[in-house]
Short mmCIF file of C-alpha atoms in Angstrom, two decimals:
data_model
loop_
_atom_site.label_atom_id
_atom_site.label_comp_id
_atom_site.label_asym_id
_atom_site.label_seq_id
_atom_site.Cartn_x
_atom_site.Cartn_y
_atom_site.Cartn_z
CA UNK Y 1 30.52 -57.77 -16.27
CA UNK Y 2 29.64 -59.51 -12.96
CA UNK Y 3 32.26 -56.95 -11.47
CA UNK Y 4 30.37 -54.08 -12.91
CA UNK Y 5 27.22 -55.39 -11.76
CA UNK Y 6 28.52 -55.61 -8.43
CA UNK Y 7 30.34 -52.12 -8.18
CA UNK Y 8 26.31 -50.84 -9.22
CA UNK Y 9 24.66 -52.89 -6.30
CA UNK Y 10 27.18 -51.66 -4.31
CA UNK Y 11 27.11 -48.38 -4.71
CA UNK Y 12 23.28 -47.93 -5.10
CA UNK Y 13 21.74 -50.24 -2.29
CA UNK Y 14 24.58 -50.37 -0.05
CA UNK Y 15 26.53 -47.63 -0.02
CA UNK Y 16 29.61 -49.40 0.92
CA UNK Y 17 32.01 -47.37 -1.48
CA UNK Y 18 32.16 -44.22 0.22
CA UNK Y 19 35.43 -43.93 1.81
CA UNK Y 20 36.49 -45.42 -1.64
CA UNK Y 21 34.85 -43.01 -3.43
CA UNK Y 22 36.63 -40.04 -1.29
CA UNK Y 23 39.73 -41.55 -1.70
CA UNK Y 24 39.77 -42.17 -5.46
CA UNK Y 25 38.42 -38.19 -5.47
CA UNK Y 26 41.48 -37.19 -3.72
CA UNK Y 27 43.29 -38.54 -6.55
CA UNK Y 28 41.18 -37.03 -9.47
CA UNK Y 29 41.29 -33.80 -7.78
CA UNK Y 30 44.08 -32.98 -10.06
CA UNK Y 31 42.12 -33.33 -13.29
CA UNK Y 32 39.24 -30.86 -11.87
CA UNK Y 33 42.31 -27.91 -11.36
CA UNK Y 34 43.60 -28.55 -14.92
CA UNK Y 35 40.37 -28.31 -16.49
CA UNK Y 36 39.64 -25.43 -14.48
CA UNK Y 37 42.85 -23.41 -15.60
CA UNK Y 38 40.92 -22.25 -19.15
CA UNK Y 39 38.26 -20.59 -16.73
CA UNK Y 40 40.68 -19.41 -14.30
CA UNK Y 41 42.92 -17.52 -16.87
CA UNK Y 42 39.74 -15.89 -18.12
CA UNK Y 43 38.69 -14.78 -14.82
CA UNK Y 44 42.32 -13.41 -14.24
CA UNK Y 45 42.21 -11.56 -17.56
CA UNK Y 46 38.96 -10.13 -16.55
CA UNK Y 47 40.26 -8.64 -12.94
CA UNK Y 48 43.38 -7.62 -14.36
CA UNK Y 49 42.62 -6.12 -17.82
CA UNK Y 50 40.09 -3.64 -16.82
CA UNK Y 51 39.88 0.04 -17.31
CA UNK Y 52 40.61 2.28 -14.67
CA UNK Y 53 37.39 4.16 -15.05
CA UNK Y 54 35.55 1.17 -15.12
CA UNK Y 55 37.90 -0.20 -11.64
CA UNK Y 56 37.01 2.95 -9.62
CA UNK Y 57 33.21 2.76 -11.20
CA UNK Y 58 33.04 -0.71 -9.26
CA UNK Y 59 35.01 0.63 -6.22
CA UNK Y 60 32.68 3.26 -5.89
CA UNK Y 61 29.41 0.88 -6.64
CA UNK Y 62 30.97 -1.37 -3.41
CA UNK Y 63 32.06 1.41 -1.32
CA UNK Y 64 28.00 2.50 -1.55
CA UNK Y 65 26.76 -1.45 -1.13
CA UNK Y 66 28.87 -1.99 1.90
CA UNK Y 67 27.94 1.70 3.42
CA UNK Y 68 24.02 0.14 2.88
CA UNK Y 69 25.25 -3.06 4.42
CA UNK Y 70 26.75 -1.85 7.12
CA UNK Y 71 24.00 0.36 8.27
CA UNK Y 72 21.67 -2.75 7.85
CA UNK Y 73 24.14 -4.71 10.13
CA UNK Y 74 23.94 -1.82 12.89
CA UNK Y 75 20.48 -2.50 13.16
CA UNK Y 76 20.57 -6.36 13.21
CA UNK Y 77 22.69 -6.50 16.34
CA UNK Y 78 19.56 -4.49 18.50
CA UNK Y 79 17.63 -6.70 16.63
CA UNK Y 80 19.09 -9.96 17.46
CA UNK Y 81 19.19 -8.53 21.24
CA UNK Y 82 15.99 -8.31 20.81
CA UNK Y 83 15.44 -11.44 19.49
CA UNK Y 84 17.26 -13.50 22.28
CA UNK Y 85 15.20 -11.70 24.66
CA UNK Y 86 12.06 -12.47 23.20
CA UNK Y 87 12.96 -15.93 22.97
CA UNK Y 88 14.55 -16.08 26.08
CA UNK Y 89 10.87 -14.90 27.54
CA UNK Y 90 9.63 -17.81 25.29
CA UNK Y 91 11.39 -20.44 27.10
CA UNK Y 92 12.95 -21.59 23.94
CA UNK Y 93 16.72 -22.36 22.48
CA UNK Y 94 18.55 -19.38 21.21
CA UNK Y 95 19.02 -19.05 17.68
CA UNK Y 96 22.84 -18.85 17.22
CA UNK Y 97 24.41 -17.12 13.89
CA UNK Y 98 25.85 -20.00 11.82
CA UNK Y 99 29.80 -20.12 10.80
CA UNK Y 100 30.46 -20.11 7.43
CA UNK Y 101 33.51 -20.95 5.17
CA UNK Y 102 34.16 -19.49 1.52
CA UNK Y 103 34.74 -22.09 -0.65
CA UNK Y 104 35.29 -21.89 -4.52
CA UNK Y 105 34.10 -24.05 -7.43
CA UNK Y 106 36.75 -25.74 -9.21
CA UNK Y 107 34.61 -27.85 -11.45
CA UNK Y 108 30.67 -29.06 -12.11
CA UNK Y 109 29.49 -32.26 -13.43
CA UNK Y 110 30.02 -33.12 -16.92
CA UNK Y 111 27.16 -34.96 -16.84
CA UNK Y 112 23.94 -32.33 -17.64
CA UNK Y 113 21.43 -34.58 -15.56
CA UNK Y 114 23.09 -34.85 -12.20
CA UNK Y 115 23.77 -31.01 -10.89
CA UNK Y 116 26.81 -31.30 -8.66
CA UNK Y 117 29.59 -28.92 -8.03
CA UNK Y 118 32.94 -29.83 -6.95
CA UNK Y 119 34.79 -27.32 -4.31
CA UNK Y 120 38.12 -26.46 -3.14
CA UNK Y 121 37.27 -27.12 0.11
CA UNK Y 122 37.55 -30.54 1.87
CA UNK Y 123 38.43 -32.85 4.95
CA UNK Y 124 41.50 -30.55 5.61
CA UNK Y 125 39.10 -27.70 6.23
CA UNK Y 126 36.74 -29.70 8.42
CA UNK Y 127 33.93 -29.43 5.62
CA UNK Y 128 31.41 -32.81 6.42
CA UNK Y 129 29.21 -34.69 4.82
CA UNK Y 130 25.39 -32.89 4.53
CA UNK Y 131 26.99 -29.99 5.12
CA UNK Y 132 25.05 -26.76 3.71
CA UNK Y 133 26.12 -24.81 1.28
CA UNK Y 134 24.34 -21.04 0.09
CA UNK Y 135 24.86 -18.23 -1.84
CA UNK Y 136 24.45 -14.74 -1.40
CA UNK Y 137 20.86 -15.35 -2.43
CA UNK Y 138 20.01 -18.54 -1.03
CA UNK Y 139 20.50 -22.02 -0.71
CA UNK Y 140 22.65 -24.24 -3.34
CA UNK Y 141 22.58 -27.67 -1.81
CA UNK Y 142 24.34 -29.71 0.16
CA UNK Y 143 28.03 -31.95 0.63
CA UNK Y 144 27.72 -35.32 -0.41
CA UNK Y 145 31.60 -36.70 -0.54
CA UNK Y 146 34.64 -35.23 0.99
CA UNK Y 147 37.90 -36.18 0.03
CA UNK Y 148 41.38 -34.13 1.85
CA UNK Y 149 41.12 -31.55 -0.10
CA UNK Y 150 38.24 -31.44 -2.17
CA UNK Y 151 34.33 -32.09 -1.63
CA UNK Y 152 31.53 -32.36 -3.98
CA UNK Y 153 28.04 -31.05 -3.16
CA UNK Y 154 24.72 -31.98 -4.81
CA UNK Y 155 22.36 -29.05 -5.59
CA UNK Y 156 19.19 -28.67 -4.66
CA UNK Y 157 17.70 -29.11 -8.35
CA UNK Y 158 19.25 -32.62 -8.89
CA UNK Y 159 16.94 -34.86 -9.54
CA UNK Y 160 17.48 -37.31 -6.60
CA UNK Y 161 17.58 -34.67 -4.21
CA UNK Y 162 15.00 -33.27 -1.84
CA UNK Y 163 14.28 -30.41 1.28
CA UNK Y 164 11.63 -29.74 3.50
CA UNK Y 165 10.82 -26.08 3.42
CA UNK Y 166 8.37 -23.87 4.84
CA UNK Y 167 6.37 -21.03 3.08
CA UNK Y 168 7.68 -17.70 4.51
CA UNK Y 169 4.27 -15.79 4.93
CA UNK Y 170 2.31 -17.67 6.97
CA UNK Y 171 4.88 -21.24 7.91
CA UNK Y 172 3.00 -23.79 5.48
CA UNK Y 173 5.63 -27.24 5.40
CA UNK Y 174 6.48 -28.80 1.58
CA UNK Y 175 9.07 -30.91 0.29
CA UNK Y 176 10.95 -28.93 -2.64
CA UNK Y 177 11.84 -31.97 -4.78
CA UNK Y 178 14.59 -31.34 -7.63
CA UNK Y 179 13.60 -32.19 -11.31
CA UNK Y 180 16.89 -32.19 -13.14
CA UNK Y 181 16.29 -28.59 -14.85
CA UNK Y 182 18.36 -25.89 -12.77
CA UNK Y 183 15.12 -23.64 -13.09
CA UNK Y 184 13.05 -25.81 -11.15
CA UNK Y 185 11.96 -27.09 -8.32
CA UNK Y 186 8.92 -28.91 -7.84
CA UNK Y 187 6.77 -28.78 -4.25
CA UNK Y 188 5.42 -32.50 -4.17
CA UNK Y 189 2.22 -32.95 -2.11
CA UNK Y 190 0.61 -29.77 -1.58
CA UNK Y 191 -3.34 -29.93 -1.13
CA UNK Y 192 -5.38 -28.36 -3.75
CA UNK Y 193 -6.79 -26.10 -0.47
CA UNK Y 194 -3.70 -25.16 0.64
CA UNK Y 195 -2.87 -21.37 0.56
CA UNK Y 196 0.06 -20.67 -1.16
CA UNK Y 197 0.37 -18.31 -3.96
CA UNK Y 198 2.79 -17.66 -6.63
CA UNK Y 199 5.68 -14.78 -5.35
CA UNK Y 200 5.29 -16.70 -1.79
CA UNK Y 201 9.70 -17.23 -0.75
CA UNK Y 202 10.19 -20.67 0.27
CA UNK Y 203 12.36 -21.10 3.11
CA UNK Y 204 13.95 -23.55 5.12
CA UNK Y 205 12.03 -25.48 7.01
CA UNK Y 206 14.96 -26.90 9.40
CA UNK Y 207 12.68 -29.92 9.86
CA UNK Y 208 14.74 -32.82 9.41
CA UNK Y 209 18.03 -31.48 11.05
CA UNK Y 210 20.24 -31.40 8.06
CA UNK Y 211 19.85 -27.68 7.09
CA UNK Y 212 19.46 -24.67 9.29
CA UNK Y 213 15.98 -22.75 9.14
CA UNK Y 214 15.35 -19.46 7.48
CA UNK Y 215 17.56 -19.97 4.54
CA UNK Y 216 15.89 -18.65 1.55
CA UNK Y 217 15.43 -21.73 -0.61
CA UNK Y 218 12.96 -20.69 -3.99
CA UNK Y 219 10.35 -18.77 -4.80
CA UNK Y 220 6.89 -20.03 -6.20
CA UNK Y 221 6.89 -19.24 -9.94
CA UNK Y 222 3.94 -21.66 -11.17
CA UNK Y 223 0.53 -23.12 -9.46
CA UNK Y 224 -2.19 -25.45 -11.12
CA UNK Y 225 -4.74 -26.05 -9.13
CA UNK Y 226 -7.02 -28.87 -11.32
CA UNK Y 227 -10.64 -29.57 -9.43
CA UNK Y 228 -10.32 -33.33 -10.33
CA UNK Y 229 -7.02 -33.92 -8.70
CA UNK Y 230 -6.57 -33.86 -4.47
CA UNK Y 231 -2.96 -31.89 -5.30
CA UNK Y 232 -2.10 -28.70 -6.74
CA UNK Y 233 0.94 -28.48 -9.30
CA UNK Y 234 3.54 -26.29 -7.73
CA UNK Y 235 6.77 -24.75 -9.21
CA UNK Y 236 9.26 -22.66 -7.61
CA UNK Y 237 12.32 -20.92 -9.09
CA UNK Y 238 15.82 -21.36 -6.93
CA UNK Y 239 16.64 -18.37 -5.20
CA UNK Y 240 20.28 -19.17 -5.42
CA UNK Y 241 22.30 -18.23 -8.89
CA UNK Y 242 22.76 -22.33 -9.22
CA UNK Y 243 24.65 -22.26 -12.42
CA UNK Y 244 26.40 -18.43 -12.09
CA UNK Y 245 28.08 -18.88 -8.05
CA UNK Y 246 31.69 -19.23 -8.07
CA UNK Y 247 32.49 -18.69 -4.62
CA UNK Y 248 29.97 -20.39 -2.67
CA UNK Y 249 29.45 -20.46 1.73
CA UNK Y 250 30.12 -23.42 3.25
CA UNK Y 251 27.83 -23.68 6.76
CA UNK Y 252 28.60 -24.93 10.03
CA UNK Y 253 25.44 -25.33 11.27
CA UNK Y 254 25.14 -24.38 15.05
CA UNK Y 255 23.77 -27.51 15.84
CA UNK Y 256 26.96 -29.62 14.26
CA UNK Y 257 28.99 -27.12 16.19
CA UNK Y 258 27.08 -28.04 19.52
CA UNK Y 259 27.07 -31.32 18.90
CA UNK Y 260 30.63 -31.78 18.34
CA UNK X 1 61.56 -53.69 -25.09
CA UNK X 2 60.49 -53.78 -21.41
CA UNK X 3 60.94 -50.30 -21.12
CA UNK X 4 59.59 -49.67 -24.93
CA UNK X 5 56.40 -51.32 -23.06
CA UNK X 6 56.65 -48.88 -20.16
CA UNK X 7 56.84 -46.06 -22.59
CA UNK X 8 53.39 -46.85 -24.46
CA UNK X 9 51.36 -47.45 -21.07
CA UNK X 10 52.23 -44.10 -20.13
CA UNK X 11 51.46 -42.86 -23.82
CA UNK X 12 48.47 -44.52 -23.96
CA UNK X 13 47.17 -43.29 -19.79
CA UNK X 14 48.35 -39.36 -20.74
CA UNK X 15 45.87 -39.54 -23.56
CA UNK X 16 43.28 -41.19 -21.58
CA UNK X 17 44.16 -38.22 -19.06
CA UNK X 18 43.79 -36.06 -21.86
CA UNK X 19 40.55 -37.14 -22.36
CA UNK X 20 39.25 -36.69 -18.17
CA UNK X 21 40.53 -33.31 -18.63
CA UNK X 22 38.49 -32.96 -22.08
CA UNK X 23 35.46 -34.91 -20.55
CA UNK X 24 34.81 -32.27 -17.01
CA UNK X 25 36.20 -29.04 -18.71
CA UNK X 26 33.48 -26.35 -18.65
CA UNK X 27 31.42 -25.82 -21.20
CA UNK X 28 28.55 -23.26 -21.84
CA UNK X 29 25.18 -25.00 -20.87
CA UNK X 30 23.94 -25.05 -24.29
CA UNK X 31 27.04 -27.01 -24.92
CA UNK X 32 26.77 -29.61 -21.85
CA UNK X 33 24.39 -31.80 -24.03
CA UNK X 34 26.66 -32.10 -26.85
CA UNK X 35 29.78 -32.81 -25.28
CA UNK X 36 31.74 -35.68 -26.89
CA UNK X 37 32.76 -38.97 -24.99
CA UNK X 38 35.97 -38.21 -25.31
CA UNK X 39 37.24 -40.81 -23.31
CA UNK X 40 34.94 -43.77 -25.35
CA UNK X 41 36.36 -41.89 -28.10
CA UNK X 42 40.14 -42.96 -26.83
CA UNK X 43 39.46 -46.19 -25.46
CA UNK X 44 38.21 -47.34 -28.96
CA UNK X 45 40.94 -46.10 -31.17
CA UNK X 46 43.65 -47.45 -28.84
CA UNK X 47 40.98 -50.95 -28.34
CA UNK X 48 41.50 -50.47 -33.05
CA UNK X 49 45.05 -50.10 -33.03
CA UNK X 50 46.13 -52.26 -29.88
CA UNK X 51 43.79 -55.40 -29.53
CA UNK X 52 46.52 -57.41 -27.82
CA UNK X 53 47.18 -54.62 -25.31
CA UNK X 54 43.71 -52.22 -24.39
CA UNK X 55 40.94 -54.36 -24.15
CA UNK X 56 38.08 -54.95 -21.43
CA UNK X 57 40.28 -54.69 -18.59
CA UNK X 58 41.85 -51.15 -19.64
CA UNK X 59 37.73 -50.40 -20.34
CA UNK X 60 36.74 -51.42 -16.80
CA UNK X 61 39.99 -49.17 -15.20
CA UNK X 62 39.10 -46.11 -17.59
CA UNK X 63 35.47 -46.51 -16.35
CA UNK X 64 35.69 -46.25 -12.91
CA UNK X 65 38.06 -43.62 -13.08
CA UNK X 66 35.76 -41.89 -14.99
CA UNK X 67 32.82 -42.70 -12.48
CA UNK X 68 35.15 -41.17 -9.78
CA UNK X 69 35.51 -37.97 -11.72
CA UNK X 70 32.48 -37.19 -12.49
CA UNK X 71 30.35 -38.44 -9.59
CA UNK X 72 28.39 -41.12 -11.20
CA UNK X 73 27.43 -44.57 -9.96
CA UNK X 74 30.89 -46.70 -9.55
CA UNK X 75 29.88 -48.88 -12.45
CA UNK X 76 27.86 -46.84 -14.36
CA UNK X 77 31.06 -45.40 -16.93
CA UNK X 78 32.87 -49.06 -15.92
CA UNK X 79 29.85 -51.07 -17.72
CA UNK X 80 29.17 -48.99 -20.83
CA UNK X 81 33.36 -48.66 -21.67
CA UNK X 82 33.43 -52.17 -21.25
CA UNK X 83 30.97 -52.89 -23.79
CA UNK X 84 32.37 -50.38 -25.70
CA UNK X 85 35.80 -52.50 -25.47
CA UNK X 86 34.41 -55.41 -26.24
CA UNK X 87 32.39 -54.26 -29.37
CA UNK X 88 35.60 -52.87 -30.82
CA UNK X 89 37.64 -56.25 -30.10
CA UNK X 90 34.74 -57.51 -31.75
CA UNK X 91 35.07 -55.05 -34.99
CA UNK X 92 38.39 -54.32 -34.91
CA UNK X 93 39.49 -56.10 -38.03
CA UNK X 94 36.54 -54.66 -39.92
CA UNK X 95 36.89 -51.07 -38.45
CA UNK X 96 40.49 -50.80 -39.86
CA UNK X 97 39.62 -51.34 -42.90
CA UNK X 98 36.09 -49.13 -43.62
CA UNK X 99 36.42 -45.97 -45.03
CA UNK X 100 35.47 -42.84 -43.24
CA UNK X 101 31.92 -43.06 -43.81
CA UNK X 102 31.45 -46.76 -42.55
CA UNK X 103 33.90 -45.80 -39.75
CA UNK X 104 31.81 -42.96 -39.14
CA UNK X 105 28.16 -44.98 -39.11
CA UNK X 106 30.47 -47.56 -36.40
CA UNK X 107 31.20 -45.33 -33.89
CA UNK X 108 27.89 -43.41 -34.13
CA UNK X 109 26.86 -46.92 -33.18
CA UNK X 110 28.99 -47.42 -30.50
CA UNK X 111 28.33 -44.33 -28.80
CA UNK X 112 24.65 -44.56 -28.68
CA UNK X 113 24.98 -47.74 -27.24
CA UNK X 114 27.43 -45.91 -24.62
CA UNK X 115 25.14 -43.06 -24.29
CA UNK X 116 22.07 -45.83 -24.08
CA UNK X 117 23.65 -47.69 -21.15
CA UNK X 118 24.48 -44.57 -19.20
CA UNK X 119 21.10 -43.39 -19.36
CA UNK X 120 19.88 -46.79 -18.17
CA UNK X 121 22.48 -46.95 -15.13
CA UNK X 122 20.68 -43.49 -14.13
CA UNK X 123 17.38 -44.34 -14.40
CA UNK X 124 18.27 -47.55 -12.06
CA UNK X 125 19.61 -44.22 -9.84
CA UNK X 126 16.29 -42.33 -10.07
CA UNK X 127 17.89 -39.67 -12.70
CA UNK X 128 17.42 -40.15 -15.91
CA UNK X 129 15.45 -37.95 -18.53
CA UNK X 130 12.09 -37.94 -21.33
CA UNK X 131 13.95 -36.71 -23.63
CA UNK X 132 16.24 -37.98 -26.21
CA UNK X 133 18.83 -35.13 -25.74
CA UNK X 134 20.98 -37.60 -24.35
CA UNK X 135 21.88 -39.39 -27.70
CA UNK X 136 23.37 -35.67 -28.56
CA UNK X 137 26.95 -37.14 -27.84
CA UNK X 138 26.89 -40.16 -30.57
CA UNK X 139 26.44 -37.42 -33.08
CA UNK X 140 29.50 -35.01 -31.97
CA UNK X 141 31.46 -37.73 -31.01
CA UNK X 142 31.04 -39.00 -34.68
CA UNK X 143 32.18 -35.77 -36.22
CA UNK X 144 35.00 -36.25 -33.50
CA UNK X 145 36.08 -38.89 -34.36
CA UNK X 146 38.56 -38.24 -37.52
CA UNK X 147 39.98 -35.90 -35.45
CA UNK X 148 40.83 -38.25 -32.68
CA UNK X 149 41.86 -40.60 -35.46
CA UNK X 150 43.89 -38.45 -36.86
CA UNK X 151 46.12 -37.18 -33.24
CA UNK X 152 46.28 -40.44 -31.81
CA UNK X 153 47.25 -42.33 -35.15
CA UNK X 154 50.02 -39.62 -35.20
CA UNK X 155 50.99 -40.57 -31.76
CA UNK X 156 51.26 -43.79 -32.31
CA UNK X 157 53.34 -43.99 -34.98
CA UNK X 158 56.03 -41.19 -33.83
CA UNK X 159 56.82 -43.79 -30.86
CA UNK X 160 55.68 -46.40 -32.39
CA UNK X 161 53.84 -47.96 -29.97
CA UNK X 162 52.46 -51.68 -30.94
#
């Protein structure tokens, strides 16, 4: 019992079992694959018993997507030109595009209060610890152990997690606290006065230095405003598909890469 | 009989790993607050059958491997097997001998108790829930549990581990 007790304090105050934790998830890695074989097979079956109407149907619906992409793209080089220029005029550091890695889920917690995921990505592929991790809608969360070849990441929903974000239209700075229910995020704080509406994106504020700016992060789904209390209730929904994502981006943030 | 002893550990750590696998497979999210403990599950029937072999220390070893697995507090899965492994050294003698019913009512005990000390590792965390959806597991684990009786009994007695 006193061991137990001590492993607890450890862990929680101290965090002095890190590099044990990352070790001992190097060797459980194993038990995350087999589990994920059931899942795996199903996803299989799905790619490879399809229709052939239905295959060229989805070829077709991609070809159009990536035609609509790519024009987009065209655009966002002039733009970006633009951009650095502007800045450039501004005196100010140049935004530079983040790297990212693909990464794919090969289990999530078992437990249905803490919301992690665990990837096949780790210290072989230079993933670190606080790294960032999206979506193609948004952001998920962020690494919190890496083992050699696996990492786990907590999402931004867990209930012991937290991000300062900004509101889109007009820059307004919140915290977007988790509460343990993958719908929700709550936005701690915010003065009864302040304007913010429900609709407004939530993005990343950047603030802090752990996750790059601009990220879409949630969007504000709820907002109480009571006379009698100094804060407003605020709600947003995660833009990211938190519990649908089975590839996910891993992002090296420009600033790790400078700093490196 | 050295290697007879060899033979049962590994016996007895497969269907522990058995249990890992059972314990972070994926279920539908209406299903993630019902899961069994598989592994308290295990670690009690072997803590039934073996007394002189599983006991606290085999509780404390499943537990942090379990911690490791599934991301929790080191300590959190150590503390609550360990009671667990100590209530059943405790019961043992009566548990062999209740019918299903009373066997039933036990480990409905025993997991809540689990369940109760998990939840109150978390809270110490800063997790930890309102609601009393986290009991869920005592009751599927009890319906569980012949099953579990039933395999591992099996097992035991095709290599007749003692």
């Amino acid at each position: 019992m006193l061991v137990v007790a001590g492993l607890i304090t450890a862990d929680l105050r101290y965090n002095s079992l890190d590099t044990t934790r990352s070790f001992l998830d190097m060797l459980t890695t194993p038990i995350y694959w087999i589990a994920d074989i059931p899942a795996r097979a199903l996803d299989w079956g799905n790619t490879n018993i399809q229709p052939r109407s239905e295959l060229i149907e989805r070829v077709e619906k991609l070809d159009r997507e990536n035609l609509v992409l790519e024009g987009r793209s065209q655009q966002m080089s002039a733009l970006r030109a633009e951009n650095v220029r502007l800045r450039s005029l501004l005196n100010s550091a140049a935004l530079l595009q983040d790297d990212v890695l693909v990464a794919e889920l090969i289990g999530i917690s078992p437990d249905p209060m803490s919301h992690q995921l665990v990837l096949n990505k780790g210290a072989a592929d230079k993933v670190y610890i606080g790294q960032p991790l999206i979506d193609a809608e948004g952001l998920l969360g962020q690494v919190v152990v890496v083992s050699e070849f696996s990492s786990r990441a907590l999402l931004i929903t867990d209930a012991t997690h937290s991000i300062p974000v900004q509101v889109n239209r007009n820059g307004v700075r919140a915290i977007a606290e988790g509460s343990g229910n993958l719908g929700v995020l709550e936005i701690g704080h915010v003065a009864a006065t302040t304007d913010i509406e429900e609709g407004d994106l939530l993005v990343t504020s950047g603030l802090g230095g752990r996750f790059p700016v601009g990220y879409p992060v949630a969007v504000v789904s709820k907002i109480e405003r009571d006379p009698g209390q100094a804060f407003a209730t605020v709600q947003a929904q995660p833009s990211a598909a938190l519990d649908r994502s089975r590839y996910v981006l891993l992002v090296f943030t420009a600033q790790s890469a400078a700093s490196e | 009989m050295a290697s007879q002893g060899q033979q049962s550990l590994w016996i007895i750590w497969f269907s522990f790993f058995i249990a890992f696998v059972l314990a972070v497979i994926a279920l539908p999210p209406w299903l993630l607050w019902v899961r069994p403990e598989w592994p308290a599950l295990v670690l009690i029937y072997w803590t039934i059958a073996l007394p002189h072999r599983v006991g606290l220390l085999t509780g404390l070893a499943v537990g942090v491997a379990l911690d490791a697995i599934e991301g929790a507090v080191f300590g959190q899965n150590a503390f609550s097997l360990m009671v667990m492994a100590l209530l059943s050294l405790v019961l043992y003698q009566r548990l062999r001998v209740f019918n299903a019913l009373q066997q039933a009512a036990t480990i409905f005990l025993l997991i809540g108790i689990n369940q109760l000390i998990g939840q109150w590792v978390q809270n110490l965390q800063g997790r930890g829930t309102q609601s009393l959806l986290f009991l869920l597991p005592a009751l599927s684990s009890m319906l569980m549990w012949p099953l579990v009786l039933q395999i591992l009994r099996s097992v035991r007695r095709k290599y007749h581990l003692a």
